[in-house]
Tab-separated table of C-alpha atoms and ligand atoms in Angstrom:
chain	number	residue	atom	x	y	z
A	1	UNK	CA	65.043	77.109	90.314
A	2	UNK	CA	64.811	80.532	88.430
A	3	UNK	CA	66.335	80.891	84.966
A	4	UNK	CA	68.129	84.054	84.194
A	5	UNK	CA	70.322	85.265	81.328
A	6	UNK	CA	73.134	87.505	81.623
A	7	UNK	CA	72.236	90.664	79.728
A	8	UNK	CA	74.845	93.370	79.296
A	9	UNK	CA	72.902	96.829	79.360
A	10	UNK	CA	72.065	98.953	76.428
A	11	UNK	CA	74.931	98.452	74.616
A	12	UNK	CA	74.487	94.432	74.306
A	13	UNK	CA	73.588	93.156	71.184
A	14	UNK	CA	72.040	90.707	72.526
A	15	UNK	CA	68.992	92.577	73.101
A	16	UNK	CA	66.024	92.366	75.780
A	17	UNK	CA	63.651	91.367	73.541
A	18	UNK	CA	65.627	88.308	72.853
A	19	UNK	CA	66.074	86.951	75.662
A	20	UNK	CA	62.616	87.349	76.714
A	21	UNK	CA	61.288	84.998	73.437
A	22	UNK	CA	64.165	82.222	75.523
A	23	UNK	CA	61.535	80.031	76.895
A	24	UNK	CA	61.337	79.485	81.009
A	25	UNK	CA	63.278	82.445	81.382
A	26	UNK	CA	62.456	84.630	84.286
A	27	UNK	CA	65.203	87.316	84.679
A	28	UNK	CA	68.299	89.367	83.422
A	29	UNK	CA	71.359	89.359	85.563
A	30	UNK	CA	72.478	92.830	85.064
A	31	UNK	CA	74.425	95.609	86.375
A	32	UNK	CA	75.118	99.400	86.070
A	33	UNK	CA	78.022	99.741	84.267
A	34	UNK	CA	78.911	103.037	83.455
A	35	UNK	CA	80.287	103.842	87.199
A	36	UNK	CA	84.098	103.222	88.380
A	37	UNK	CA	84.141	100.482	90.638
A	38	UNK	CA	83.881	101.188	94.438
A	39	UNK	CA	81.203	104.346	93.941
A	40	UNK	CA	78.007	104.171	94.630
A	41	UNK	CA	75.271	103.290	91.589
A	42	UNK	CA	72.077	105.960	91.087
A	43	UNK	CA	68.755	105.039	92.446
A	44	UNK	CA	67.837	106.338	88.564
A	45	UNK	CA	70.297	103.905	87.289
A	46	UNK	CA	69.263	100.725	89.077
A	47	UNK	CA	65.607	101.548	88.765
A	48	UNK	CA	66.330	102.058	84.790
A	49	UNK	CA	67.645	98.610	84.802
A	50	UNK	CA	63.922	96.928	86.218
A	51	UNK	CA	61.881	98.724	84.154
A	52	UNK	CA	63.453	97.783	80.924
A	53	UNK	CA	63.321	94.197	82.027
A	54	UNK	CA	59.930	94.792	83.392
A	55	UNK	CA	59.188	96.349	79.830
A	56	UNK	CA	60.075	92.433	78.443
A	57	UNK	CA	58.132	90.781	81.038
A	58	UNK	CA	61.282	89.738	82.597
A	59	UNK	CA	62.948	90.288	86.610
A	60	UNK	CA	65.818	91.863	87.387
A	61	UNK	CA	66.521	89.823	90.620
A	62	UNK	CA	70.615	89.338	90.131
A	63	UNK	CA	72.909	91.420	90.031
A	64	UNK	CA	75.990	90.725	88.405
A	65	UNK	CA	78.993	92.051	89.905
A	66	UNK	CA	78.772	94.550	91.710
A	67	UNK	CA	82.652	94.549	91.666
A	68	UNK	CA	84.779	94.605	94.503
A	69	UNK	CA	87.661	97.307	94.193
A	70	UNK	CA	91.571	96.595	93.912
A	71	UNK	CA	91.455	98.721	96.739
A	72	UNK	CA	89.564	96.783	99.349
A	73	UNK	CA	91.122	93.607	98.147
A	74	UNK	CA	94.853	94.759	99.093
A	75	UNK	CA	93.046	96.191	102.385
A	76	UNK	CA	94.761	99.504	102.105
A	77	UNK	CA	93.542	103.495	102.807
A	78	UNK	CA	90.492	103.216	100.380
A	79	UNK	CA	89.086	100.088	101.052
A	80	UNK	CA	86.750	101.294	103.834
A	81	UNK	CA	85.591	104.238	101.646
A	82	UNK	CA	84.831	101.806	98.797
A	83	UNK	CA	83.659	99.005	101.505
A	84	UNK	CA	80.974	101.758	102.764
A	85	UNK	CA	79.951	102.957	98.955
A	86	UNK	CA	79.541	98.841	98.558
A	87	UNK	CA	76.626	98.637	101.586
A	88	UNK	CA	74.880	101.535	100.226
A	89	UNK	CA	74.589	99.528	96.581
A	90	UNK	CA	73.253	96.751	98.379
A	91	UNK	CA	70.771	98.689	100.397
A	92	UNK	CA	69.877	100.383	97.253
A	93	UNK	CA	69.670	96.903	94.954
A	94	UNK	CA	67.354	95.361	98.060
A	95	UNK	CA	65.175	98.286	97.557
A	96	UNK	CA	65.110	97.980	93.702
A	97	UNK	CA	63.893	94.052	94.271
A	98	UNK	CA	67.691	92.734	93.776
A	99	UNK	CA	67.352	89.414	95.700
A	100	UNK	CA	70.731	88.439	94.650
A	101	UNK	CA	74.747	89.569	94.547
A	102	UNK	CA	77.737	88.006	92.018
A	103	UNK	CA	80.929	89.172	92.449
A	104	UNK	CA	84.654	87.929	92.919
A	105	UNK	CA	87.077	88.703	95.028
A	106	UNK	CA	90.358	87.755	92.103
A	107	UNK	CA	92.921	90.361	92.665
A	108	UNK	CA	93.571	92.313	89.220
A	109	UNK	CA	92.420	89.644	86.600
A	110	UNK	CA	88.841	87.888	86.349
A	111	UNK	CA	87.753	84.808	84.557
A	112	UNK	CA	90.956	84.396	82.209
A	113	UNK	CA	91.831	82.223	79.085
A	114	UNK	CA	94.271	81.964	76.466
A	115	UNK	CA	92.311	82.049	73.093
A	116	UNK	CA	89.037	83.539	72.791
A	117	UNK	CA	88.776	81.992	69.014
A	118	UNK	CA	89.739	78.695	69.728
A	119	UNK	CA	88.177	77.232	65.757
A	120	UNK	CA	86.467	74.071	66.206
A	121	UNK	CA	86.071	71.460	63.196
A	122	UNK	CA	82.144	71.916	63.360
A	123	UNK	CA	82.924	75.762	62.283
A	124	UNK	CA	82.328	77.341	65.808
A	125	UNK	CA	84.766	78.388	68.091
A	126	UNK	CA	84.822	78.475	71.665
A	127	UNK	CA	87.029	80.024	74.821
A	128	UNK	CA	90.278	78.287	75.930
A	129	UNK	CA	92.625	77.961	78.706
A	130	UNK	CA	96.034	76.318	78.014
A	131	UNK	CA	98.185	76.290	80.861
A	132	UNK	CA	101.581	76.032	78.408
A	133	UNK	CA	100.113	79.219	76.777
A	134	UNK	CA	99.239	81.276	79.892
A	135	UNK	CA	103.380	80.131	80.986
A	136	UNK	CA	104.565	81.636	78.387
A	137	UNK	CA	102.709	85.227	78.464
A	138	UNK	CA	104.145	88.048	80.338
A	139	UNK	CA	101.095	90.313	81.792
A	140	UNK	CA	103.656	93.162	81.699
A	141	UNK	CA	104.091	92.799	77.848
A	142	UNK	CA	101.777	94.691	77.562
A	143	UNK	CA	100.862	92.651	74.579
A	144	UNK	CA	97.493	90.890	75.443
A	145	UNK	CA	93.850	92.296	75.975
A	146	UNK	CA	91.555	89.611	77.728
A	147	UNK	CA	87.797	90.065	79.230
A	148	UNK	CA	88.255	90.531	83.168
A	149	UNK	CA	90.875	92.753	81.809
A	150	UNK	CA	91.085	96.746	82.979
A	151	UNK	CA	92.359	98.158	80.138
A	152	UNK	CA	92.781	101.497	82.397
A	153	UNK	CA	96.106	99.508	83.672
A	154	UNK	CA	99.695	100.947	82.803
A	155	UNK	CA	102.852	99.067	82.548
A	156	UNK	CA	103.623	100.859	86.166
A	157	UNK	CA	100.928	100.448	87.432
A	158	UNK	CA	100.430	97.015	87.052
A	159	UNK	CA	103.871	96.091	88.185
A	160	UNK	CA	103.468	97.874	91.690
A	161	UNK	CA	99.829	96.159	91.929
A	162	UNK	CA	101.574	92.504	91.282
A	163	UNK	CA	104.230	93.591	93.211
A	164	UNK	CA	101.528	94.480	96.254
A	165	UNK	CA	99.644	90.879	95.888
A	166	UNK	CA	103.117	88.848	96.130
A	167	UNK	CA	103.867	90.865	99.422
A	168	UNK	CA	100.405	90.299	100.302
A	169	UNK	CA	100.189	86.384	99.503
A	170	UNK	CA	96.999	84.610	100.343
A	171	UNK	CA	97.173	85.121	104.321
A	172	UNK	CA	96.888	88.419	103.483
A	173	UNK	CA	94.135	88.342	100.740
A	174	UNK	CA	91.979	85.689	103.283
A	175	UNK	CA	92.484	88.502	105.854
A	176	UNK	CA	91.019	91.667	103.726
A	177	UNK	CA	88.090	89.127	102.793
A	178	UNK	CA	86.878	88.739	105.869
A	179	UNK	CA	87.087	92.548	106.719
A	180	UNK	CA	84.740	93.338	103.608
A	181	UNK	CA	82.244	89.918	104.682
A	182	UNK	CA	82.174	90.944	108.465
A	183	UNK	CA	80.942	94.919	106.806
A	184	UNK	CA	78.907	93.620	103.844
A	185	UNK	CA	76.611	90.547	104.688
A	186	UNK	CA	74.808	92.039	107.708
A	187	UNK	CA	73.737	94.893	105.403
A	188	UNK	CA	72.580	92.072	103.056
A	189	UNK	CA	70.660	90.338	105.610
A	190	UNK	CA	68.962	93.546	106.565
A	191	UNK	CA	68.662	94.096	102.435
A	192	UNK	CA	66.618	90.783	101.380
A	193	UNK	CA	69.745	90.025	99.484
A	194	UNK	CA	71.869	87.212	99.288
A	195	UNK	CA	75.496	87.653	98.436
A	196	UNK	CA	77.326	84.760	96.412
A	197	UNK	CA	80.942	84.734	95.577
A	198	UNK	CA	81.847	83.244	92.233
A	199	UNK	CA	84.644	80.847	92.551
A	200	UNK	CA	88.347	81.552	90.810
A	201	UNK	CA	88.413	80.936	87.065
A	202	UNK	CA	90.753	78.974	86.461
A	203	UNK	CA	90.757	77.724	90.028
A	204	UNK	CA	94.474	78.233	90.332
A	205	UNK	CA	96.581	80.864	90.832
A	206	UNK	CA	98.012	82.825	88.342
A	207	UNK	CA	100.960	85.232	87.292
A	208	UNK	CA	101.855	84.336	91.142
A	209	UNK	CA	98.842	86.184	92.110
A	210	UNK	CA	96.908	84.362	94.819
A	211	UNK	CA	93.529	82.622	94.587
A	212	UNK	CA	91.621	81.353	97.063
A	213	UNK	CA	88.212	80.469	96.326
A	214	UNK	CA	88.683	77.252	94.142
A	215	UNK	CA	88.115	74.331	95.956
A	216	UNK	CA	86.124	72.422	98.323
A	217	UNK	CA	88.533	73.176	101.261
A	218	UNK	CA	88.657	76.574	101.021
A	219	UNK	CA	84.855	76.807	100.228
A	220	UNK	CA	84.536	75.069	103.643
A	221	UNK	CA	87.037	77.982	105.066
A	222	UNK	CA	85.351	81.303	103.369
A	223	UNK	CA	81.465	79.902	104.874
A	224	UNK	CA	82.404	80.079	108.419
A	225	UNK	CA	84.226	83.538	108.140
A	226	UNK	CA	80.724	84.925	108.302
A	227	UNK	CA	79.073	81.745	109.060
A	228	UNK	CA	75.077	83.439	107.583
A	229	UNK	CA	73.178	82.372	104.801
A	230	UNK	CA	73.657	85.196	103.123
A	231	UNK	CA	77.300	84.693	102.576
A	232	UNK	CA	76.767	82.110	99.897
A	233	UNK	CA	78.537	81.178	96.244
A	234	UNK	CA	77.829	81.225	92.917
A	235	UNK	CA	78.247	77.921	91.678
A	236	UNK	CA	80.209	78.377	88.305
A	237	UNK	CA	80.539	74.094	86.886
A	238	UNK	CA	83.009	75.700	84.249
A	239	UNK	CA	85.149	77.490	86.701
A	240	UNK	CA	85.520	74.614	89.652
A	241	UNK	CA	85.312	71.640	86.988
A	242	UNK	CA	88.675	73.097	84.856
A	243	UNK	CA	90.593	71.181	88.102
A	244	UNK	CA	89.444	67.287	87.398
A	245	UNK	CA	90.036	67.178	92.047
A	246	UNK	CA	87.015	69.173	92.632
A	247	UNK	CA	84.284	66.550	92.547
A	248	UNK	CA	81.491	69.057	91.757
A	249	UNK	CA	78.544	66.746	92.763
A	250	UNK	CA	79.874	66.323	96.093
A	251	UNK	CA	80.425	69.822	96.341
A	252	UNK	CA	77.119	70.696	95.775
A	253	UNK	CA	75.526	67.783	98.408
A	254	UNK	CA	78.080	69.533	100.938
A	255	UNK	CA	77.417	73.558	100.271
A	256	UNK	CA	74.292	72.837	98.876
A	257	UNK	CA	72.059	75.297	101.090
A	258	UNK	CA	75.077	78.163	100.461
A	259	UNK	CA	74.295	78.284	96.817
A	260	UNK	CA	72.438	80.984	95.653
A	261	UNK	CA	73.085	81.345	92.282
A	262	UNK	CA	74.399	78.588	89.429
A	263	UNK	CA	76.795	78.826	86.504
A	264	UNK	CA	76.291	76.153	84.112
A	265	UNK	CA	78.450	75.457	81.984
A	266	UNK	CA	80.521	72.322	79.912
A	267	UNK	CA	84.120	71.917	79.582
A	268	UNK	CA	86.603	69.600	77.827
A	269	UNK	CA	89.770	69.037	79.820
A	270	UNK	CA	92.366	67.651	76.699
A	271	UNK	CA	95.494	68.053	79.088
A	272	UNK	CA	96.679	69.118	82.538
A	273	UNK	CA	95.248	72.333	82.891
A	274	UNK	CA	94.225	72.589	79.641
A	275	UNK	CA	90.453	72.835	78.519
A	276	UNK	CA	88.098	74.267	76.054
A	277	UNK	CA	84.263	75.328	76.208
A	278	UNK	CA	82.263	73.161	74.400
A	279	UNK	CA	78.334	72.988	74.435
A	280	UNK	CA	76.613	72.858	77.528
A	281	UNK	CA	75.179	68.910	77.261
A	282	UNK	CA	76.930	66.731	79.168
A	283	UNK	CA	78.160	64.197	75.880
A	284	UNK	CA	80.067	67.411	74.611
A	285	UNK	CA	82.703	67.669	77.943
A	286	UNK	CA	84.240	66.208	80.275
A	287	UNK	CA	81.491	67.446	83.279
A	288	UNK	CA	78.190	65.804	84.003
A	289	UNK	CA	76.102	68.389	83.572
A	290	UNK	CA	72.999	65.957	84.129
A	291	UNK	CA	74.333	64.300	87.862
A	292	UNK	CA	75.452	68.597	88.760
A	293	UNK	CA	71.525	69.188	88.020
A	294	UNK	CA	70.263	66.305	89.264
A	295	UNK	CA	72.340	67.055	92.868
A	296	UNK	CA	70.924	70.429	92.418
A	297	UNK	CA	67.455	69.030	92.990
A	298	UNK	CA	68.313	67.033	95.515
A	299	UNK	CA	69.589	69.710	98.354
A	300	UNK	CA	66.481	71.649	96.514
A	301	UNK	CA	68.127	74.410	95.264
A	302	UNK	CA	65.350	77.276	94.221
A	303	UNK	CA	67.956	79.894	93.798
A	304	UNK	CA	68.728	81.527	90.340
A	305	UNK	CA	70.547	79.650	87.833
A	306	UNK	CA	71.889	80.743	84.111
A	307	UNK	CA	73.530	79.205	81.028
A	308	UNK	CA	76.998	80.652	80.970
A	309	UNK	CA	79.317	80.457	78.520
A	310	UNK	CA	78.116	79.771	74.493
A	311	UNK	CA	80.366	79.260	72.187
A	312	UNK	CA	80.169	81.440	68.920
A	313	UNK	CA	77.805	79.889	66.599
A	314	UNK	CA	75.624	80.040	63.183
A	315	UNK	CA	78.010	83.343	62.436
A	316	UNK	CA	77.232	85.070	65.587
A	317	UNK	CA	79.696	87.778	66.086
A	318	UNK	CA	79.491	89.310	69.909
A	319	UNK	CA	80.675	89.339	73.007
A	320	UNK	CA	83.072	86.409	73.982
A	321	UNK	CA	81.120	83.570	75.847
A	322	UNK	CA	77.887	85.759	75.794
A	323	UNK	CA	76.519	85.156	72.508
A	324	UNK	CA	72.620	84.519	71.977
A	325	UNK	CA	72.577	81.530	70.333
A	326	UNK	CA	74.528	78.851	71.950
A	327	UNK	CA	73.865	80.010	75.764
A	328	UNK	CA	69.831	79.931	74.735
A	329	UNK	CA	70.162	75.975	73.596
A	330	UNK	CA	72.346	75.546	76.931
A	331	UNK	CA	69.115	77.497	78.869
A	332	UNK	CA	66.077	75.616	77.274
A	333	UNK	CA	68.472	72.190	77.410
A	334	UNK	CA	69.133	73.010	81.206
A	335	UNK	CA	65.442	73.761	81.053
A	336	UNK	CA	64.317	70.709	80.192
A	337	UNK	CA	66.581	68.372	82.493
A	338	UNK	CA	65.388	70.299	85.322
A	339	UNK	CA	61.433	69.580	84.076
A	340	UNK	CA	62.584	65.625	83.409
A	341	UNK	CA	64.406	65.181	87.019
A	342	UNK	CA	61.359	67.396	88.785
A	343	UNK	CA	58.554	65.137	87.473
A	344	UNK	CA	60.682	61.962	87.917
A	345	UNK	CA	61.791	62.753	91.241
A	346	UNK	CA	57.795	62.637	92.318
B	1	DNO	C1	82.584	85.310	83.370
B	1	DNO	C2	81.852	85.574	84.597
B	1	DNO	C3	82.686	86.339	85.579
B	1	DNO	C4	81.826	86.747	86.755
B	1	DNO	C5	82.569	87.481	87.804
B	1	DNO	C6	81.687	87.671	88.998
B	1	DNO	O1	82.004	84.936	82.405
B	1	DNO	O2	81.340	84.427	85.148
B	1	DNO	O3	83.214	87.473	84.970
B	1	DNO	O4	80.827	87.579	86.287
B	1	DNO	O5	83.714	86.836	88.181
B	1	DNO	O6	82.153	88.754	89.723
């Protein structure tokens, strides 16, 4: 197993200094992000990317996302255009020493949640998803701003892009996902890179926009589309643990050799579809973060893992979920159960 931390470029505050003084850890998981999804990223850019990490004495083996376009999720006259600008990122991320791909194939929202500043009584506060919430808001309000969120999106704009995934449904989505897997994961086996879809977060559909990577059934479905290793997931615990059904530990025993890269995380469920982030040790949720690492062992994962989501403590102000403070005790915590079930398991 290879700890990483999720690092944000220049503009993070959470800088690359600090994460290299987080003990065990080995690498950022980075991307470029100052180029419009489905064009191709600068040799310069990538390459700028390693050497500031290399700067820290730290990897940059994982990329995360590069982001699949709109576009080649609805399957229509740009998706081969941005389909062929994707291969030529991975050829050029297996060249930089990428070893690794995160991205999502959600059509128009990412991870999503109703409160960012959910207050705890301990003083912190932490991400939420309430499903009565997220029933009541209307996406074409125009009256919410979320992370995953394109803020480049106009009232029109969106409507015609809902209007295209409801015509669409999930047939339709499964389809255009195959047509990018069947183009990208042979230039990632020829690349040294692995490519590992991150499950839906929440693992259910929403606004009546299809889902479909959520569950253990349709995990089962998306490996054999291009049945290679490289096609692999990004085990996110937070993302597949907000529905109680997916039994994670199972999960992991099953697709165990598909995962590539972990998401570790803790959630509290306090009602049907309704959870909160809490800290990453297993006492402060509802998942067993100890039996997910412990299964982890056993199908001997040695892919790249990182703490995700921190709540917001000692004062922190910063980027929602991706503090420093709280996702470095998750990271030295996950650490150290991985060192405990290593030496006990010889
Ligand atoms: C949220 C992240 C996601 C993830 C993308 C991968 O915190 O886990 O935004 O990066 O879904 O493409």
């Amino acid at each position: 197993m290879k700890m990483t931390f999720r690092h944000y470029g220049d503009n993070d505050p959470v800088t690359l200094e600090m994460i290299s003084q987080i003990p065990t850890m080995y690498s950022i998981v980075s991307a470029v992000y100052d180029v419009p999804v489905g064009q191709v990223w600068s040799r310069e850019s990538i390459n700028g990317i390693k050497e500031k990490a290399a700067a820290h004495n730290l990897a940059f083996e994982v990329v995360e996302s590069v982001p699949v376009s709109e576009d080649i999720k609805l399957g229509n006259e740009k998706a081969q255009s941005h389909i062929d600008a994707y291969c030529e990122n991975i050829r050029r991320l297996g060249e930089a020493g990428v070893k690794c791909i995160c991205y999502n194939f959600m059509p128009v929202f990412d991870w999503f949640r109703s409160t960012l500043e959910r207050k705890e009584a301990d003083g912190s506060n932490s991400l939420a998803y309430n499903e009565k919430e997220v029933a009541a808001l209307d996406p074409l309000s125009g009256n919410f701003s979320l992370p995953g969120w394109d803020e480049s999106y106009t009232k029109d704009s969106l409507r015609a892009l809902l209007a295209q995934y409801e015509t669409m449904g999930e047939e339709g989505l499964w389809k255009n996902l195959q047509t990018f897997l069947e183009a990208v994961i042979p230039v990632a086996h020829g690349s040294g890179i692995k490519m590992a879809i991150h499950p839906d977060d929440p693992p259910w559909g929403i606004f009546g926009l299809p889902r479909i990577i959520s569950n253990e059934e349709n995990y089962k479905k998306f490996l054999k589309l291009v049945d290679m290793e490289e096609n692999g997931l990004t085990f996110c615990t937070g993302s597949l643990g907000a529905n109680p059904d997916n039994d994670l530990i199972d999960m992991i025993h099953k697709f165990g050799d598909r995962i590539h890269f972990a998401h570790i995380r803790n959630i509290k469920h306090t009602d049907y579809r309704t959870f909160h982030e809490v800290a990453h040790p297993t006492e402060c949720g509802s998942l067993d973060i100890f039996g997910i690492m412990k299964a982890l062992h056993e199908v001997g994962f040695d892919g790249y893992m990182r703490p995700d989501h921190g709540r917001m403590i000692w004062g922190e102000k910063g980027r929602y979920g991706y503090g420093l403070f709280d996702r470095s005790l998750g990271a030295t915590y996950l650490a150290g159960l991985w060192e405990a079930i290593d030496k006990m398991s010889k």
